[in-house]
Amino acid sequence: MDEVTTTIAAPPDTVWALVTDITRMGEWSPENTGGRWSGGATGPAPGARFVGRNRNGWVRWSTHCRVVECAAPSRFAFTVAENAMTWGWRLEPVDGGTRLTQWRERTATPNVAVRALVASGLLGRDREQLMVDGMHRTVAAVKAAAER
């Protein structure tokens, strides 16, 4: 499991509104360009589905996600079908704000298409390190947005 944590000078409700708005994730993430709720979902809730849009250089792709945990304003997590990864956010109230942690954990072997794409190097030579670096950038961008 990989985790990145920061402390934000904003209340948990403010941070929660940012990290659960999948339509805006492209504002913080260096790879995700946003998403849209699908299957009748209109916002974060257990079982809600969404499609994420991503890009790395000229390579663009979509992911199919399902919310597996949604406990406002403290925990939000979703699975990504294509790469068998669960991504999540933990929010903890602290003096003067919120401790925010983004985490990710592989739950199974990704499908053959994802494995081939990663092996090709089109998504970066060291994909795992690229993802961790992206998490640091995402958390920093959420912090900046919440503290405005």
XYZ file of N, CA and C in Angstrom:
444
model
N 0.852 -1.185 0.000
C 0.000 0.000 0.000
C 0.891 1.240 0.000
N 0.490 2.217 -0.784
C 1.173 3.508 -0.806
C 0.256 4.542 -0.175
N 0.851 5.475 0.586
C 0.092 6.546 1.231
C 0.870 7.850 1.152
N 0.123 8.945 1.028
C 0.696 10.287 1.092
C -0.213 11.102 1.999
N 0.382 11.794 2.975
C -0.389 12.530 3.976
C 0.095 13.968 4.066
N -0.851 14.874 4.304
C -0.523 16.270 4.563
C -1.543 16.819 5.554
N -1.226 17.958 6.135
C -2.170 18.655 7.004
C -2.627 19.911 6.277
N -3.934 20.116 6.281
C -4.553 21.210 5.534
C -5.242 22.157 6.506
N -5.037 23.443 6.332
C -5.664 24.456 7.178
C -7.070 24.758 6.669
N -7.919 23.740 6.723
C -9.328 23.861 6.318
C -10.085 22.736 7.017
N -11.368 22.946 7.295
C -12.137 21.911 7.988
C -12.382 20.682 7.110
N -12.607 19.522 7.739
C -12.845 18.295 6.975
C -13.956 18.413 5.931
N -15.037 19.121 6.227
C -16.132 19.243 5.255
C -15.665 19.915 3.958
N -14.799 20.902 4.086
C -14.270 21.595 2.905
C -13.410 20.654 2.072
N -12.536 19.919 2.738
C -11.644 18.986 2.041
C -12.456 17.845 1.428
N -13.436 17.347 2.177
C -14.309 16.267 1.690
C -14.974 16.658 0.370
N -15.486 17.880 0.309
C -16.170 18.335 -0.910
C -15.232 18.297 -2.118
N -13.961 18.527 -1.898
C -12.996 18.501 -3.002
C -12.666 17.073 -3.430
N -12.301 16.225 -2.473
C -11.799 14.895 -2.850
C -12.889 13.938 -3.309
N -14.136 14.240 -3.025
C -15.224 13.365 -3.486
C -15.908 13.880 -4.745
N -15.485 15.024 -5.242
C -16.051 15.553 -6.487
C -15.218 15.032 -7.652
N -15.565 13.847 -8.141
C -14.762 13.200 -9.179
C -14.757 14.002 -10.482
N -15.716 14.876 -10.667
C -15.738 15.694 -11.882
C -14.606 16.719 -11.883
N -14.070 17.036 -10.698
C -13.011 18.043 -10.573
C -11.625 17.448 -10.333
N -11.518 16.127 -10.244
C -10.231 15.517 -9.893
C -9.112 15.935 -10.850
N -9.449 16.237 -12.080
C -8.443 16.698 -13.032
C -7.795 18.014 -12.640
N -8.432 18.763 -11.745
C -7.837 20.010 -11.260
C -6.653 19.746 -10.335
N -6.616 18.562 -9.703
C -5.558 18.284 -8.729
C -4.567 17.231 -9.236
N -5.041 16.279 -10.003
C -4.225 15.129 -10.403
C -3.404 15.410 -11.661
N -2.143 14.967 -11.696
C -1.355 15.138 -12.912
C -1.739 14.149 -14.016
N -2.536 13.126 -13.701
C -2.886 12.125 -14.709
C -4.391 12.042 -14.965
N -5.191 12.132 -13.927
C -6.639 12.070 -14.112
C -7.118 13.412 -14.652
N -8.028 13.379 -15.617
C -8.543 14.625 -16.192
C -9.986 14.882 -15.786
N -10.499 14.077 -14.877
C -11.862 14.243 -14.395
C -12.645 12.960 -14.542
N -13.909 13.051 -14.257
C -14.753 11.867 -14.353
C -16.206 12.258 -14.439
N -17.041 11.246 -14.607
C -18.489 11.490 -14.613
C -19.161 10.320 -13.914
N -20.179 10.636 -13.156
C -20.961 9.608 -12.478
C -21.716 8.814 -13.534
N -21.908 7.538 -13.304
C -22.589 6.685 -14.282
C -23.578 5.755 -13.583
N -24.374 5.061 -14.378
C -25.321 4.093 -13.835
C -26.362 4.694 -12.919
N -26.710 5.952 -13.153
C -27.712 6.616 -12.329
C -27.153 7.329 -11.111
N -25.869 7.167 -10.819
C -25.259 7.851 -9.671
C -25.122 9.341 -9.971
N -25.312 10.157 -8.940
C -25.173 11.605 -9.096
C -24.163 12.196 -8.121
N -23.583 11.353 -7.291
C -22.611 11.820 -6.313
C -22.070 10.657 -5.511
N -21.171 10.949 -4.585
C -20.520 9.884 -3.831
C -21.486 9.160 -2.892
N -21.503 7.838 -2.999
C -22.322 6.978 -2.138
C -21.810 5.553 -2.305
N -21.939 4.725 -1.281
C -21.513 3.335 -1.438
C -22.197 2.690 -2.643
N -21.410 2.047 -3.486
C -21.939 1.383 -4.675
C -22.052 2.258 -5.904
N -21.910 3.579 -5.745
C -22.004 4.485 -6.901
C -20.890 4.168 -7.889
N -21.207 4.328 -9.160
C -20.228 4.051 -10.215
C -19.870 5.349 -10.936
N -18.639 5.377 -11.423
C -18.221 6.506 -12.243
C -17.163 6.058 -13.235
N -16.998 6.871 -14.266
C -15.975 6.647 -15.281
C -14.938 7.745 -15.105
N -13.689 7.341 -14.915
C -12.596 8.293 -14.793
C -11.900 8.456 -16.133
N -11.469 9.669 -16.422
C -10.711 9.939 -17.648
C -9.271 10.265 -17.254
N -8.334 9.716 -18.016
C -6.920 9.857 -17.681
C -6.102 10.144 -18.925
N -4.905 10.710 -18.703
C -3.982 10.916 -19.805
C -2.559 10.930 -19.252
N -1.661 10.429 -20.083
C -0.235 10.461 -19.788
C 0.441 10.709 -21.131
N 0.903 11.937 -21.341
C 1.419 12.303 -22.659
C 0.280 12.235 -23.667
N 0.491 11.530 -24.756
C -0.552 11.417 -25.784
C -1.486 10.235 -25.536
N -1.181 9.397 -24.553
C -2.021 8.230 -24.255
C -3.189 8.669 -23.371
N -4.397 8.321 -23.806
C -5.617 8.650 -23.053
C -6.418 7.379 -22.852
N -7.066 7.262 -21.690
C -7.874 6.077 -21.408
C -8.914 6.394 -20.341
N -9.896 5.525 -20.255
C -10.951 5.639 -19.243
C -10.870 4.454 -18.297
N -11.342 4.670 -17.075
C -11.426 3.595 -16.091
C -12.851 3.517 -15.570
N -13.242 2.335 -15.153
C -14.584 2.100 -14.626
C -14.465 1.818 -13.137
N -15.074 2.679 -12.346
C -14.849 2.679 -10.903
C -16.154 2.489 -10.137
N -16.008 1.950 -8.920
C -17.153 1.756 -8.033
C -16.754 2.194 -6.630
N -17.569 3.024 -6.015
C -17.316 3.489 -4.651
C -17.542 2.323 -3.692
N -16.527 2.025 -2.885
C -16.632 0.919 -1.930
C -16.721 1.407 -0.492
N -16.396 2.670 -0.262
C -16.519 3.248 1.074
C -16.813 4.728 0.938
N -17.819 5.181 1.675
C -18.194 6.587 1.628
C -18.805 6.956 2.974
N -17.982 7.524 3.849
C -18.416 7.910 5.190
C -18.012 9.365 5.408
N -18.919 10.271 5.047
C -18.621 11.702 5.134
C -18.448 12.120 6.592
N -17.524 12.994 6.876
C -16.461 13.498 6.011
C -15.108 12.843 6.324
N -15.088 11.529 6.474
C -13.832 10.920 6.922
C -13.211 9.881 5.989
N -14.011 9.137 5.205
C -13.424 8.081 4.376
C -14.159 7.969 3.044
N -13.379 7.898 1.966
C -13.913 7.721 0.622
C -12.949 6.822 -0.128
N -13.461 5.731 -0.711
C -12.595 4.813 -1.456
C -13.367 4.221 -2.622
N -12.627 3.881 -3.678
C -13.248 3.286 -4.861
C -12.298 2.282 -5.497
N -12.875 1.312 -6.167
C -12.086 0.326 -6.906
C -12.066 0.716 -8.375
N -10.964 0.366 -9.031
C -10.810 0.570 -10.468
C -10.784 -0.809 -11.106
N -11.774 -1.095 -11.939
C -11.925 -2.439 -12.501
C -10.722 -2.864 -13.326
N -10.216 -1.981 -14.162
C -9.189 -2.358 -15.126
C -7.860 -2.762 -14.490
N -7.461 -2.080 -13.426
C -6.138 -2.384 -12.868
C -6.186 -2.990 -11.471
N -7.368 -3.390 -11.022
C -7.515 -4.061 -9.725
C -6.879 -3.253 -8.593
N -7.100 -1.952 -8.622
C -6.538 -1.062 -7.618
C -7.685 -0.422 -6.845
N -7.492 -0.267 -5.541
C -8.413 0.520 -4.735
C -7.684 1.796 -4.342
N -8.346 2.911 -4.568
C -7.833 4.232 -4.208
C -8.723 4.791 -3.114
N -8.140 5.561 -2.194
C -8.976 6.125 -1.153
C -8.391 7.371 -0.518
N -9.264 8.002 0.253
C -8.922 9.200 1.012
C -9.364 8.984 2.455
N -8.513 9.382 3.400
C -8.878 9.439 4.813
C -8.737 10.886 5.266
N -9.719 11.377 5.975
C -9.703 12.735 6.489
C -9.886 12.663 7.997
N -8.979 13.310 8.737
C -9.051 13.318 10.188
C -8.997 14.759 10.671
N -9.936 15.150 11.544
C -9.864 16.503 12.086
C -8.642 16.635 13.000
N -7.933 17.742 12.854
C -6.795 18.064 13.715
C -6.918 19.535 14.089
N -6.158 19.949 15.093
C -6.182 21.359 15.470
C -5.872 22.216 14.254
N -6.772 23.104 13.925
C -6.565 24.029 12.824
C -6.863 23.474 11.448
N -7.439 22.265 11.369
C -7.742 21.777 10.033
C -7.978 20.292 9.908
N -7.370 19.709 8.874
C -7.625 18.321 8.490
C -6.319 17.632 8.119
N -6.146 16.423 8.624
C -5.056 15.570 8.128
C -5.648 14.752 6.991
N -5.098 14.915 5.794
C -5.591 14.231 4.601
C -4.575 13.191 4.154
N -5.054 11.975 3.923
C -4.210 10.901 3.401
C -4.844 10.343 2.142
N -4.068 10.298 1.073
C -4.485 9.562 -0.120
C -3.727 8.244 -0.098
N -4.418 7.155 -0.410
C -3.775 5.843 -0.406
C -4.229 5.043 -1.618
N -3.450 4.023 -1.935
C -3.825 3.104 -3.003
C -3.290 1.726 -2.656
N -4.040 0.715 -3.070
C -3.650 -0.661 -2.782
C -4.120 -1.564 -3.917
N -3.214 -2.402 -4.400
C -3.584 -3.365 -5.437
C -4.308 -4.520 -4.770
N -5.462 -4.887 -5.329
C -6.280 -5.946 -4.737
C -6.217 -7.252 -5.511
N -5.681 -7.220 -6.730
C -5.557 -8.422 -7.564
C -4.609 -8.093 -8.713
N -4.391 -9.033 -9.593
C -3.560 -8.805 -10.774
C -4.373 -8.039 -11.817
N -3.811 -6.968 -12.383
C -4.538 -6.227 -13.423
C -4.821 -7.115 -14.634
N -5.802 -6.700 -15.428
C -6.123 -7.494 -16.620
C -4.964 -7.442 -17.621
N -5.001 -8.341 -18.592
C -3.894 -8.505 -19.534
C -3.633 -7.238 -20.350
N -4.663 -6.504 -20.707
C -4.478 -5.276 -21.484
C -3.713 -4.233 -20.672
N -4.050 -4.096 -19.399
C -3.350 -3.137 -18.540
C -1.898 -3.564 -18.353
N -1.672 -4.836 -18.122
C -0.298 -5.323 -17.951
C 0.534 -5.053 -19.206
N -0.047 -5.260 -20.380
C 0.674 -5.019 -21.635
C 0.976 -3.533 -21.814
N 0.014 -2.679 -21.494
C 0.216 -1.239 -21.622
C 1.328 -0.765 -20.691
N 1.311 -1.220 -19.448
C 2.354 -0.834 -18.495
C 3.712 -1.344 -18.970
N 3.769 -2.588 -19.425
C 5.033 -3.176 -19.894
C 5.587 -2.445 -21.116
N 4.724 -1.834 -21.907
C 5.168 -1.131 -23.116
C 5.978 0.119 -22.805
N 5.824 0.655 -21.596
C 6.511 1.888 -21.236
C 5.790 3.145 -21.678
N 4.647 3.007 -22.346
C 3.905 4.182 -22.812
C 3.394 5.043 -21.662
N 3.240 4.443 -20.486
C 2.755 5.190 -19.324
C 3.890 5.558 -18.376
N 5.113 5.476 -18.857
C 6.282 5.788 -18.044
C 7.100 4.540 -17.770
N 8.389 4.718 -17.648
C 9.291 3.574 -17.448
C 9.111 2.937 -16.072
N 8.952 3.741 -15.045
C 8.734 3.208 -13.698
C 7.339 3.630 -13.256
N 6.359 2.883 -13.710
C 4.952 3.241 -13.502
C 4.604 3.398 -12.022
N 5.092 2.505 -11.183
C 4.749 2.579 -9.756
C 5.281 3.868 -9.132
N 6.512 4.244 -9.432
C 7.061 5.482 -8.879
C 6.323 6.693 -9.443
N 5.958 6.633 -10.699
C 5.182 7.706 -11.311
C 3.853 7.908 -10.575
N 3.223 6.799 -10.188
C 1.946 6.882 -9.475
C 2.132 7.513 -8.094
N 3.175 7.123 -7.382
C 3.440 7.697 -6.057
C 3.760 9.183 -6.189
N 4.577 9.546 -7.170
C 4.867 10.964 -7.405
C 3.578 11.730 -7.700
N 2.692 11.129 -8.478
C 1.407 11.746 -8.783
C 0.549 11.940 -7.549
N 0.613 10.995 -6.624
C -0.131 11.131 -5.370
C 0.370 12.343 -4.587
N 1.690 12.524 -4.517
C 2.250 13.690 -3.820
C 1.751 14.984 -4.459
N 1.762 15.033 -5.775
C 1.300 16.235 -6.482
C -0.194 16.464 -6.264
N -0.976 15.394 -6.272
C -2.423 15.508 -6.077
C -2.747 16.035 -4.686
N -2.128 15.461 -3.671
C -2.383 15.889 -2.293
C -1.971 17.353 -2.109
N -0.850 17.748 -2.677
C -0.414 19.147 -2.577
C -1.402 20.086 -3.263
N -1.945 19.668 -4.397
C -2.908 20.507 -5.121
C -4.235 20.610 -4.372
N -4.681 19.521 -3.753
C -5.904 19.575 -2.933
C -5.681 20.532 -1.765
N -4.528 20.435 -1.130
C -4.199 21.326 -0.013
C -4.270 22.791 -0.454
N -3.643 23.101 -1.579
C -3.644 24.481 -2.077
C -5.063 24.961 -2.360
N -5.875 24.124 -2.967
C -7.257 24.507 -3.285
C -8.081 24.710 -2.018
N -7.921 23.832 -1.044
C -8.711 23.924 0.189
C -8.323 25.135 1.024
N -7.078 25.552 0.928
C -6.597 26.669 1.749
C -6.783 28.029 1.085
N -7.354 28.064 -0.119
C -7.595 29.351 -0.796
C -8.666 30.137 -0.097
